[in-house]
């Protein structure tokens, strides 16, 4: 459920008409609903019942500080994958003891920052990383608290580019090597092995792959116990999918069903749990608002050309992802829907949001909303074609605020310079 609804013929975000925001902020812009965000966090929290679990929001899905702060105030921690994300989480007031640092390729500087900040755990993904971290911790006279990410070799049945838990993927310690590396980690003097971590992929629409991975993890944990290695917690990763198509019946499992599975497998394991959801929390809490520049009618295709482009929301170009498109002015009852290709101004055919999408009549100047754009929308955007990153607006009830401003061209160019010798020819 989300809080983007038509009222009196106009699309609202909570109690604010989108057209009013567009007038003040200009298009394109991302718009987020606090009520939707909070609801998703609450539903997941409730789904976990009385499990001792910390929900660490995967900041890569949406790194806006106001959103991280909103979740942090509700009790969430953060799952970060770079120094930049760690700094954002800290800037949003997430306490270090609620921060997990994941990622397959961390730099020495990033590991040093994590050690010096004293975060909850660093998820180590390879033997060389483990040995480096051991040395760095010993140099500092401390122990690095780590989770060891293992790769359970489970097919997540999701898009190839976002599946992470097969043995041919770059992530985690290979399953067959995991017991040895876990024992190694347990014995290293600069390492405190606190957790095993898994994450098998993103936008999962079935529970079965989670179940398979969770059961393998449980088995591994039990076998370690027999060797006297008892870990305080387990990190189950993220990955639960969200519905992208309102009109389709395909429904990913509910957070409550996911929570029940977690409870079934780990409820009596004696571990505290970490979860790293990204998309589930923010996906449906965000929309990208754009304005129609032209409607171009051709012999074989009709195009809606809008002012948002692939640099603002790359998911359709990159993963053939579907985002519902709604007219901000509600189509009149009985409107004729016709197929359009919805495209942006970037000079690539890939800059296509939708092909042959049935849409109501649209005209120049009309506003359209790309739904479910809260996850991996703004964070994956770029300035391709020298297009400024689009602003972000956060709504709460009848209030809204720009939580990320549109940069000026001066700001965009300010990091660049022309050396004198260029002038000399
Ligand atoms: N934990 C780890 C270690 C991850 O790699 C990821 C996502 C998550 C948690 C959060 O997964 P989520 O709950 O959001 O599924 N850009 C792609 C998605 C990439 C996901 C990468 N890893 C997209 O737009 O679909």
GROMACS .gro file of C-alpha atoms and ligand atoms in nm:
model
  450
    1UNK     CA    1   0.000   0.000   0.000
    2UNK     CA    2   0.122   0.351  -0.067
    3UNK     CA    3   0.002   0.707  -0.030
    4UNK     CA    4  -0.006   0.814  -0.396
    5UNK     CA    5  -0.375   0.844  -0.481
    6UNK     CA    6  -0.614   1.040  -0.696
    7UNK     CA    7  -0.834   1.287  -0.511
    8UNK     CA    8  -1.084   1.498  -0.700
    9UNK     CA    9  -0.915   1.412  -1.028
   10UNK     CA   10  -0.560   1.497  -0.918
   11UNK     CA   11  -0.275   1.272  -0.807
   12UNK     CA   12  -0.179   1.345  -0.447
   13UNK     CA   13   0.116   1.236  -0.235
   14UNK     CA   14  -0.040   1.205   0.108
   15UNK     CA   15  -0.222   1.541   0.143
   16UNK     CA   16  -0.025   1.734  -0.116
   17UNK     CA   17  -0.123   1.763  -0.484
   18UNK     CA   18   0.174   1.670  -0.700
   19UNK     CA   19   0.097   1.954  -0.940
   20UNK     CA   20   0.154   2.203  -0.656
   21UNK     CA   21   0.501   2.060  -0.587
   22UNK     CA   22   0.583   2.061  -0.959
   23UNK     CA   23   0.490   2.428  -0.981
   24UNK     CA   24   0.733   2.518  -0.702
   25UNK     CA   25   1.017   2.276  -0.772
   26UNK     CA   26   1.001   2.230  -1.149
   27UNK     CA   27   1.030   1.894  -1.325
   28UNK     CA   28   1.165   1.632  -1.319
   29UNK     CA   29   1.183   1.553  -0.947
   30UNK     CA   30   1.166   1.257  -0.713
   31UNK     CA   31   0.890   1.268  -0.458
   32UNK     CA   32   0.884   1.053  -0.144
   33UNK     CA   33   0.605   0.979   0.101
   34UNK     CA   34   0.700   0.960   0.469
   35UNK     CA   35   0.380   0.771   0.557
   36UNK     CA   36   0.456   0.502   0.299
   37UNK     CA   37   0.816   0.469   0.413
   38UNK     CA   38   0.716   0.447   0.778
   39UNK     CA   39   0.443   0.197   0.697
   40UNK     CA   40   0.680  -0.035   0.514
   41UNK     CA   41   0.925  -0.026   0.802
   42UNK     CA   42   0.647  -0.096   1.051
   43UNK     CA   43   0.497  -0.381   0.849
   44UNK     CA   44   0.835  -0.553   0.828
   45UNK     CA   45   0.906  -0.489   1.196
   46UNK     CA   46   0.569  -0.636   1.291
   47UNK     CA   47   0.623  -0.928   1.054
   48UNK     CA   48   0.932  -1.021   1.254
   49UNK     CA   49   0.722  -1.039   1.570
   50UNK     CA   50   0.928  -1.081   1.884
   51UNK     CA   51   1.245  -1.189   1.703
   52UNK     CA   52   1.558  -1.011   1.822
   53UNK     CA   53   1.626  -0.845   1.486
   54UNK     CA   54   1.784  -0.521   1.370
   55UNK     CA   55   1.662  -0.386   1.037
   56UNK     CA   56   1.960  -0.226   0.863
   57UNK     CA   57   1.829  -0.024   0.570
   58UNK     CA   58   2.039  -0.089   0.256
   59UNK     CA   59   2.139   0.269   0.185
   60UNK     CA   60   2.226   0.193  -0.177
   61UNK     CA   61   1.853   0.178  -0.250
   62UNK     CA   62   1.807   0.541  -0.148
   63UNK     CA   63   2.078   0.740   0.019
   64UNK     CA   64   1.891   1.064   0.081
   65UNK     CA   65   1.981   1.174   0.433
   66UNK     CA   66   1.626   1.279   0.521
   67UNK     CA   67   1.500   0.931   0.434
   68UNK     CA   68   1.778   0.755   0.624
   69UNK     CA   69   1.702   0.984   0.919
   70UNK     CA   70   1.331   0.901   0.903
   71UNK     CA   71   1.407   0.530   0.921
   72UNK     CA   72   1.677   0.581   1.184
   73UNK     CA   73   1.429   0.758   1.411
   74UNK     CA   74   1.206   0.452   1.388
   75UNK     CA   75   1.493   0.231   1.505
   76UNK     CA   76   1.654   0.123   1.180
   77UNK     CA   77   2.025   0.078   1.130
   78UNK     CA   78   2.209   0.103   0.800
   79UNK     CA   79   2.375  -0.140   0.562
   80UNK     CA   80   2.641   0.058   0.373
   81UNK     CA   81   2.877  -0.037   0.091
   82UNK     CA   82   3.117   0.257   0.066
   83UNK     CA   83   3.276   0.533   0.269
   84UNK     CA   84   3.024   0.772   0.116
   85UNK     CA   85   2.730   0.564   0.237
   86UNK     CA   86   2.888   0.522   0.580
   87UNK     CA   87   2.930   0.899   0.604
   88UNK     CA   88   2.570   0.950   0.496
   89UNK     CA   89   2.442   0.705   0.757
   90UNK     CA   90   2.645   0.880   1.026
   91UNK     CA   91   2.532   1.222   0.900
   92UNK     CA   92   2.173   1.098   0.930
   93UNK     CA   93   2.239   1.015   1.294
   94UNK     CA   94   2.252   0.636   1.266
   95UNK     CA   95   2.463   0.524   1.563
   96UNK     CA   96   2.781   0.334   1.460
   97UNK     CA   97   2.659   0.031   1.654
   98UNK     CA   98   2.372   0.002   1.406
   99UNK     CA   99   2.590   0.016   1.092
  100UNK     CA  100   2.696  -0.285   0.886
  101UNK     CA  101   2.957  -0.241   0.612
  102UNK     CA  102   2.904  -0.481   0.319
  103UNK     CA  103   3.068  -0.499  -0.021
  104UNK     CA  104   3.300  -0.716  -0.221
  105UNK     CA  105   3.573  -0.457  -0.276
  106UNK     CA  106   3.645  -0.225   0.014
  107UNK     CA  107   3.955  -0.004   0.003
  108UNK     CA  108   4.207   0.016   0.287
  109UNK     CA  109   4.086   0.369   0.359
  110UNK     CA  110   3.729   0.244   0.388
  111UNK     CA  111   3.826  -0.045   0.615
  112UNK     CA  112   4.029   0.196   0.830
  113UNK     CA  113   3.732   0.427   0.864
  114UNK     CA  114   3.504   0.139   0.960
  115UNK     CA  115   3.752   0.019   1.223
  116UNK     CA  116   3.809   0.366   1.363
  117UNK     CA  117   3.436   0.445   1.373
  118UNK     CA  118   3.359   0.127   1.564
  119UNK     CA  119   3.063   0.012   1.357
  120UNK     CA  120   2.861  -0.299   1.442
  121UNK     CA  121   3.029  -0.528   1.190
  122UNK     CA  122   3.224  -0.540   0.867
  123UNK     CA  123   3.101  -0.808   0.630
  124UNK     CA  124   3.409  -0.970   0.483
  125UNK     CA  125   3.374  -1.131   0.141
  126UNK     CA  126   3.712  -1.293   0.067
  127UNK     CA  127   4.016  -1.447   0.231
  128UNK     CA  128   4.251  -1.163   0.126
  129UNK     CA  129   4.011  -0.910   0.277
  130UNK     CA  130   3.999  -1.115   0.597
  131UNK     CA  131   4.380  -1.122   0.626
  132UNK     CA  132   4.412  -0.751   0.549
  133UNK     CA  133   4.153  -0.661   0.809
  134UNK     CA  134   4.324  -0.882   1.065
  135UNK     CA  135   4.652  -0.693   1.008
  136UNK     CA  136   4.485  -0.353   1.018
  137UNK     CA  137   4.307  -0.435   1.341
  138UNK     CA  138   4.626  -0.564   1.504
  139UNK     CA  139   4.808  -0.243   1.402
  140UNK     CA  140   4.539  -0.056   1.591
  141UNK     CA  141   4.551  -0.286   1.889
  142UNK     CA  142   4.189  -0.392   1.840
  143UNK     CA  143   3.977  -0.672   1.705
  144UNK     CA  144   3.774  -0.619   1.392
  145UNK     CA  145   3.419  -0.735   1.448
  146UNK     CA  146   3.317  -0.912   1.131
  147UNK     CA  147   3.048  -1.106   0.957
  148UNK     CA  148   3.173  -1.349   0.696
  149UNK     CA  149   2.960  -1.334   0.385
  150UNK     CA  150   2.914  -1.678   0.240
  151UNK     CA  151   2.768  -1.761  -0.097
  152UNK     CA  152   2.504  -2.031  -0.051
  153UNK     CA  153   2.481  -2.110  -0.425
  154UNK     CA  154   2.105  -2.071  -0.443
  155UNK     CA  155   1.921  -1.946  -0.751
  156UNK     CA  156   1.714  -1.643  -0.652
  157UNK     CA  157   1.506  -1.656  -0.974
  158UNK     CA  158   1.552  -1.288  -1.034
  159UNK     CA  159   1.712  -1.072  -1.308
  160UNK     CA  160   2.062  -1.196  -1.396
  161UNK     CA  161   2.217  -0.857  -1.316
  162UNK     CA  162   2.087  -0.857  -0.960
  163UNK     CA  163   2.129  -1.217  -0.858
  164UNK     CA  164   2.416  -1.254  -0.615
  165UNK     CA  165   2.398  -1.593  -0.446
  166UNK     CA  166   2.517  -1.832  -0.720
  167UNK     CA  167   2.865  -1.970  -0.705
  168UNK     CA  168   2.954  -1.799  -1.033
  169UNK     CA  169   2.868  -1.458  -0.883
  170UNK     CA  170   3.150  -1.247  -0.739
  171UNK     CA  171   2.997  -1.227  -0.392
  172UNK     CA  172   3.090  -1.394  -0.068
  173UNK     CA  173   3.302  -1.693   0.023
  174UNK     CA  174   3.232  -1.999  -0.187
  175UNK     CA  175   3.009  -2.243  -0.004
  176UNK     CA  176   3.253  -2.532  -0.018
  177UNK     CA  177   3.531  -2.316   0.129
  178UNK     CA  178   3.313  -2.149   0.392
  179UNK     CA  179   3.377  -2.391   0.683
  180UNK     CA  180   3.756  -2.357   0.648
  181UNK     CA  181   3.753  -1.979   0.615
  182UNK     CA  182   3.514  -1.948   0.909
  183UNK     CA  183   3.752  -2.152   1.124
  184UNK     CA  184   4.042  -1.940   0.999
  185UNK     CA  185   3.854  -1.620   1.087
  186UNK     CA  186   3.768  -1.757   1.429
  187UNK     CA  187   4.136  -1.818   1.502
  188UNK     CA  188   4.286  -1.489   1.377
  189UNK     CA  189   4.400  -1.265   1.664
  190UNK     CA  190   4.276  -0.941   1.509
  191UNK     CA  191   3.933  -1.078   1.419
  192UNK     CA  192   3.618  -1.125   1.623
  193UNK     CA  193   3.392  -1.346   1.415
  194UNK     CA  194   3.045  -1.226   1.512
  195UNK     CA  195   2.823  -1.331   1.226
  196UNK     CA  196   2.772  -1.512   0.899
  197UNK     CA  197   2.608  -1.306   0.627
  198UNK     CA  198   2.417  -1.401   0.315
  199UNK     CA  199   2.239  -1.202   0.045
  200UNK     CA  200   2.118  -1.399  -0.255
  201UNK     CA  201   1.976  -1.129  -0.479
  202UNK     CA  202   1.729  -0.847  -0.518
  203UNK     CA  203   1.363  -0.822  -0.620
  204UNK     CA  204   1.288  -1.181  -0.517
  205UNK     CA  205   0.926  -1.267  -0.582
  206UNK     CA  206   0.915  -1.607  -0.414
  207UNK     CA  207   0.997  -1.734  -0.067
  208UNK     CA  208   1.150  -2.063  -0.183
  209UNK     CA  209   1.501  -1.929  -0.258
  210UNK     CA  210   1.509  -1.754   0.080
  211UNK     CA  211   1.405  -2.078   0.248
  212UNK     CA  212   1.676  -2.275   0.067
  213UNK     CA  213   1.945  -2.022   0.161
  214UNK     CA  214   1.825  -1.988   0.523
  215UNK     CA  215   1.825  -2.367   0.571
  216UNK     CA  216   2.179  -2.395   0.433
  217UNK     CA  217   2.288  -2.116   0.665
  218UNK     CA  218   2.127  -2.284   0.964
  219UNK     CA  219   2.303  -2.609   0.880
  220UNK     CA  220   2.639  -2.431   0.855
  221UNK     CA  221   2.583  -2.259   1.188
  222UNK     CA  222   2.496  -2.590   1.356
  223UNK     CA  223   2.808  -2.755   1.218
  224UNK     CA  224   3.023  -2.470   1.353
  225UNK     CA  225   2.861  -2.508   1.692
  226UNK     CA  226   2.987  -2.864   1.704
  227UNK     CA  227   3.339  -2.719   1.674
  228UNK     CA  228   3.267  -2.483   1.962
  229UNK     CA  229   3.226  -2.176   1.738
  230UNK     CA  230   2.915  -1.998   1.853
  231UNK     CA  231   2.818  -1.674   1.680
  232UNK     CA  232   2.602  -1.408   1.843
  233UNK     CA  233   2.417  -1.306   1.528
  234UNK     CA  234   2.330  -1.387   1.169
  235UNK     CA  235   2.288  -1.145   0.879
  236UNK     CA  236   2.016  -1.255   0.639
  237UNK     CA  237   2.067  -0.981   0.377
  238UNK     CA  238   1.786  -0.810   0.188
  239UNK     CA  239   1.616  -0.893  -0.138
  240UNK     CA  240   1.243  -0.915  -0.078
  241UNK     CA  241   1.072  -0.783  -0.390
  242UNK     CA  242   0.796  -0.525  -0.430
  243UNK     CA  243   0.504  -0.516  -0.675
  244UNK     CA  244   0.593  -0.298  -0.973
  245UNK     CA  245   0.272  -0.348  -1.171
  246UNK     CA  246  -0.050  -0.247  -1.001
  247UNK     CA  247  -0.258  -0.414  -1.271
  248UNK     CA  248  -0.078  -0.751  -1.262
  249UNK     CA  249  -0.156  -1.019  -1.013
  250UNK     CA  250   0.208  -1.104  -0.949
  251UNK     CA  251   0.252  -1.031  -0.580
  252UNK     CA  252   0.583  -1.085  -0.403
  253UNK     CA  253   0.550  -1.251  -0.061
  254UNK     CA  254   0.424  -1.021   0.211
  255UNK     CA  255   0.671  -0.904   0.476
  256UNK     CA  256   0.465  -1.102   0.728
  257UNK     CA  257   0.516  -1.422   0.526
  258UNK     CA  258   0.887  -1.347   0.502
  259UNK     CA  259   0.896  -1.277   0.877
  260UNK     CA  260   0.721  -1.607   0.949
  261UNK     CA  261   0.983  -1.791   0.744
  262UNK     CA  262   1.266  -1.620   0.931
  263UNK     CA  263   1.101  -1.717   1.255
  264UNK     CA  264   1.045  -2.074   1.144
  265UNK     CA  265   1.413  -2.124   1.052
  266UNK     CA  266   1.589  -1.909   1.311
  267UNK     CA  267   1.334  -1.849   1.587
  268UNK     CA  268   1.494  -2.104   1.819
  269UNK     CA  269   1.854  -2.066   1.699
  270UNK     CA  270   1.961  -1.836   1.979
  271UNK     CA  271   2.101  -1.575   1.741
  272UNK     CA  272   2.009  -1.213   1.709
  273UNK     CA  273   1.937  -1.129   1.347
  274UNK     CA  274   2.029  -0.855   1.103
  275UNK     CA  275   1.822  -0.782   0.794
  276UNK     CA  276   1.933  -0.558   0.509
  277UNK     CA  277   1.620  -0.461   0.314
  278UNK     CA  278   1.646  -0.177   0.065
  279UNK     CA  279   1.378  -0.190  -0.202
  280UNK     CA  280   1.109  -0.318   0.032
  281UNK     CA  281   1.132  -0.007   0.248
  282UNK     CA  282   1.167   0.266  -0.015
  283UNK     CA  283   1.053   0.125  -0.351
  284UNK     CA  284   0.687   0.215  -0.332
  285UNK     CA  285   0.754   0.524  -0.122
  286UNK     CA  286   0.891   0.715  -0.419
  287UNK     CA  287   0.777   0.840  -0.758
  288UNK     CA  288   0.954   1.029  -1.036
  289UNK     CA  289   0.751   1.319  -1.169
  290UNK     CA  290   0.809   1.438  -1.522
  291UNK     CA  291   0.646   1.669  -1.771
  292UNK     CA  292   0.544   1.579  -2.124
  293UNK     CA  293   0.750   1.787  -2.368
  294UNK     CA  294   0.598   1.661  -2.692
  295UNK     CA  295   0.365   1.397  -2.824
  296UNK     CA  296   0.510   1.277  -3.153
  297UNK     CA  297   0.289   1.069  -3.377
  298UNK     CA  298   0.457   0.844  -3.631
  299UNK     CA  299   0.358   0.587  -3.887
  300UNK     CA  300   0.445   0.286  -3.677
  301UNK     CA  301   0.478   0.432  -3.328
  302UNK     CA  302   0.354   0.717  -3.120
  303UNK     CA  303   0.594   0.868  -2.869
  304UNK     CA  304   0.546   1.057  -2.546
  305UNK     CA  305   0.867   1.255  -2.504
  306UNK     CA  306   0.910   1.365  -2.143
  307UNK     CA  307   1.168   1.572  -1.957
  308UNK     CA  308   1.295   1.283  -1.741
  309UNK     CA  309   1.549   1.052  -1.897
  310UNK     CA  310   1.751   0.736  -1.847
  311UNK     CA  311   2.006   0.931  -1.645
  312UNK     CA  312   1.733   1.010  -1.389
  313UNK     CA  313   1.585   0.657  -1.373
  314UNK     CA  314   1.805   0.398  -1.540
  315UNK     CA  315   1.619   0.082  -1.433
  316UNK     CA  316   1.413   0.040  -1.756
  317UNK     CA  317   1.725   0.085  -1.974
  318UNK     CA  318   1.946  -0.130  -1.754
  319UNK     CA  319   1.720  -0.414  -1.643
  320UNK     CA  320   1.421  -0.380  -1.879
  321UNK     CA  321   1.239  -0.291  -1.558
  322UNK     CA  322   0.873  -0.199  -1.561
  323UNK     CA  323   0.749   0.115  -1.385
  324UNK     CA  324   0.382   0.199  -1.394
  325UNK     CA  325   0.315   0.539  -1.551
  326UNK     CA  326   0.024   0.748  -1.432
  327UNK     CA  327  -0.111   1.078  -1.558
  328UNK     CA  328  -0.105   1.328  -1.272
  329UNK     CA  329  -0.443   1.458  -1.386
  330UNK     CA  330  -0.676   1.162  -1.351
  331UNK     CA  331  -0.799   1.042  -1.691
  332UNK     CA  332  -1.169   1.102  -1.741
  333UNK     CA  333  -1.386   0.795  -1.702
  334UNK     CA  334  -1.408   0.613  -2.036
  335UNK     CA  335  -1.089   0.776  -2.175
  336UNK     CA  336  -0.943   0.597  -2.476
  337UNK     CA  337  -0.611   0.436  -2.392
  338UNK     CA  338  -0.363   0.399  -2.680
  339UNK     CA  339  -0.014   0.248  -2.695
  340UNK     CA  340   0.281   0.490  -2.665
  341UNK     CA  341   0.655   0.459  -2.631
  342UNK     CA  342   0.753   0.682  -2.341
  343UNK     CA  343   1.101   0.823  -2.397
  344UNK     CA  344   1.336   1.086  -2.260
  345UNK     CA  345   1.554   1.346  -2.433
  346UNK     CA  346   1.886   1.157  -2.407
  347UNK     CA  347   2.046   1.072  -2.738
  348UNK     CA  348   2.018   0.694  -2.714
  349UNK     CA  349   1.742   0.456  -2.813
  350UNK     CA  350   1.793   0.295  -2.473
  351UNK     CA  351   1.644   0.609  -2.323
  352UNK     CA  352   1.303   0.446  -2.328
  353UNK     CA  353   1.091   0.408  -2.015
  354UNK     CA  354   0.816   0.199  -2.172
  355UNK     CA  355   0.735   0.047  -2.507
  356UNK     CA  356   0.381   0.029  -2.641
  357UNK     CA  357   0.236   0.122  -2.303
  358UNK     CA  358  -0.139   0.187  -2.306
  359UNK     CA  359  -0.182   0.545  -2.188
  360UNK     CA  360  -0.471   0.789  -2.169
  361UNK     CA  361  -0.461   1.095  -2.393
  362UNK     CA  362  -0.161   1.313  -2.297
  363UNK     CA  363  -0.064   1.656  -2.419
  364UNK     CA  364   0.233   1.891  -2.396
  365UNK     CA  365   0.276   2.021  -2.044
  366UNK     CA  366   0.094   1.731  -1.877
  367UNK     CA  367   0.262   1.576  -1.575
  368UNK     CA  368   0.325   1.203  -1.551
  369UNK     CA  369   0.441   0.993  -1.256
  370UNK     CA  370   0.673   0.692  -1.277
  371UNK     CA  371   0.565   0.473  -0.988
  372UNK     CA  372   0.775   0.262  -0.753
  373UNK     CA  373   1.083   0.472  -0.822
  374UNK     CA  374   1.193   0.515  -0.461
  375UNK     CA  375   1.450   0.235  -0.473
  376UNK     CA  376   1.751   0.248  -0.704
  377UNK     CA  377   1.609   0.554  -0.882
  378UNK     CA  378   1.787   0.862  -0.749
  379UNK     CA  379   2.085   0.662  -0.626
  380UNK     CA  380   2.160   0.527  -0.972
  381UNK     CA  381   2.109   0.857  -1.150
  382UNK     CA  382   2.387   1.038  -1.331
  383UNK     CA  383   2.453   1.365  -1.507
  384UNK     CA  384   2.477   1.205  -1.852
  385UNK     CA  385   2.416   1.460  -2.125
  386UNK     CA  386   2.510   1.724  -1.861
  387UNK     CA  387   2.165   1.697  -1.714
  388UNK     CA  388   2.158   1.813  -1.350
  389UNK     CA  389   2.068   1.547  -1.091
  390UNK     CA  390   1.700   1.590  -1.023
  391UNK     CA  391   1.583   1.724  -0.687
  392UNK     CA  392   1.408   1.521  -0.421
  393UNK     CA  393   1.100   1.623  -0.227
  394UNK     CA  394   0.981   1.462   0.093
  395UNK     CA  395   0.612   1.481   0.186
  396UNK     CA  396   0.464   1.425   0.528
  397UNK     CA  397   0.090   1.482   0.561
  398UNK     CA  398   0.026   1.828   0.419
  399UNK     CA  399   0.390   1.938   0.444
  400UNK     CA  400   0.661   1.902   0.186
  401UNK     CA  401   1.023   2.006   0.159
  402UNK     CA  402   1.301   1.984  -0.096
  403UNK     CA  403   1.543   1.738   0.065
  404UNK     CA  404   1.788   1.751  -0.219
  405UNK     CA  405   1.818   2.064  -0.431
  406UNK     CA  406   1.865   2.073  -0.805
  407UNK     CA  407   2.228   2.177  -0.857
  408UNK     CA  408   2.302   2.487  -1.058
  409UNK     CA  409   2.518   2.458  -1.367
  410UNK     CA  410   2.787   2.657  -1.184
  411UNK     CA  411   2.789   2.393  -0.910
  412UNK     CA  412   2.805   2.118  -1.169
  413UNK     CA  413   3.106   2.269  -1.343
  414UNK     CA  414   3.284   2.385  -1.029
  415UNK     CA  415   3.506   2.077  -0.996
  416UNK     CA  416   3.641   2.113  -1.347
  417UNK     CA  417   3.923   2.338  -1.463
  418UNK     CA  418   4.115   2.409  -1.781
  419UNK     CA  419   4.495   2.391  -1.735
  420UNK     CA  420   4.691   2.687  -1.865
  421UNK     CA  421   4.874   2.471  -2.119
  422UNK     CA  422   4.547   2.393  -2.291
  423UNK     CA  423   4.525   2.763  -2.377
  424UNK     CA  424   4.876   2.758  -2.517
  425UNK     CA  425   4.765   2.513  -2.786
  426LIG     N1  426   2.242  -0.632   0.113
  426LIG     C1  427   2.335  -0.647   0.017
  426LIG     C2  428   2.465  -0.705   0.051
  426LIG     C3  429   2.305  -0.609  -0.116
  426LIG     O1  430   2.396  -0.626  -0.212
  426LIG     C4  431   2.178  -0.552  -0.146
  426LIG     C5  432   2.145  -0.510  -0.281
  426LIG     C6  433   2.086  -0.536  -0.041
  426LIG     C7  434   2.121  -0.579   0.088
  426LIG     C8  435   1.951  -0.477  -0.060
  426LIG     O2  436   1.873  -0.551  -0.148
  426LIG     P1  437   1.718  -0.517  -0.168
  426LIG     O3  438   1.647  -0.545  -0.037
  426LIG     O4  439   1.707  -0.373  -0.206
  426LIG     O5  440   1.675  -0.608  -0.276
  426LIG     N2  441   1.999  -0.171  -0.880
  426LIG     C9  442   1.920  -0.291  -0.880
  426LIG    C10  443   1.924  -0.360  -0.745
  426LIG    C11  444   2.064  -0.392  -0.697
  426LIG    C12  445   2.069  -0.458  -0.563
  426LIG    C13  446   2.207  -0.468  -0.514
  426LIG     N3  447   2.222  -0.521  -0.383
  426LIG    C14  448   1.776  -0.255  -0.922
  426LIG     O6  449   1.749  -0.139  -0.950
  426LIG     O7  450   1.690  -0.343  -0.931
   0.00000   0.00000   0.00000
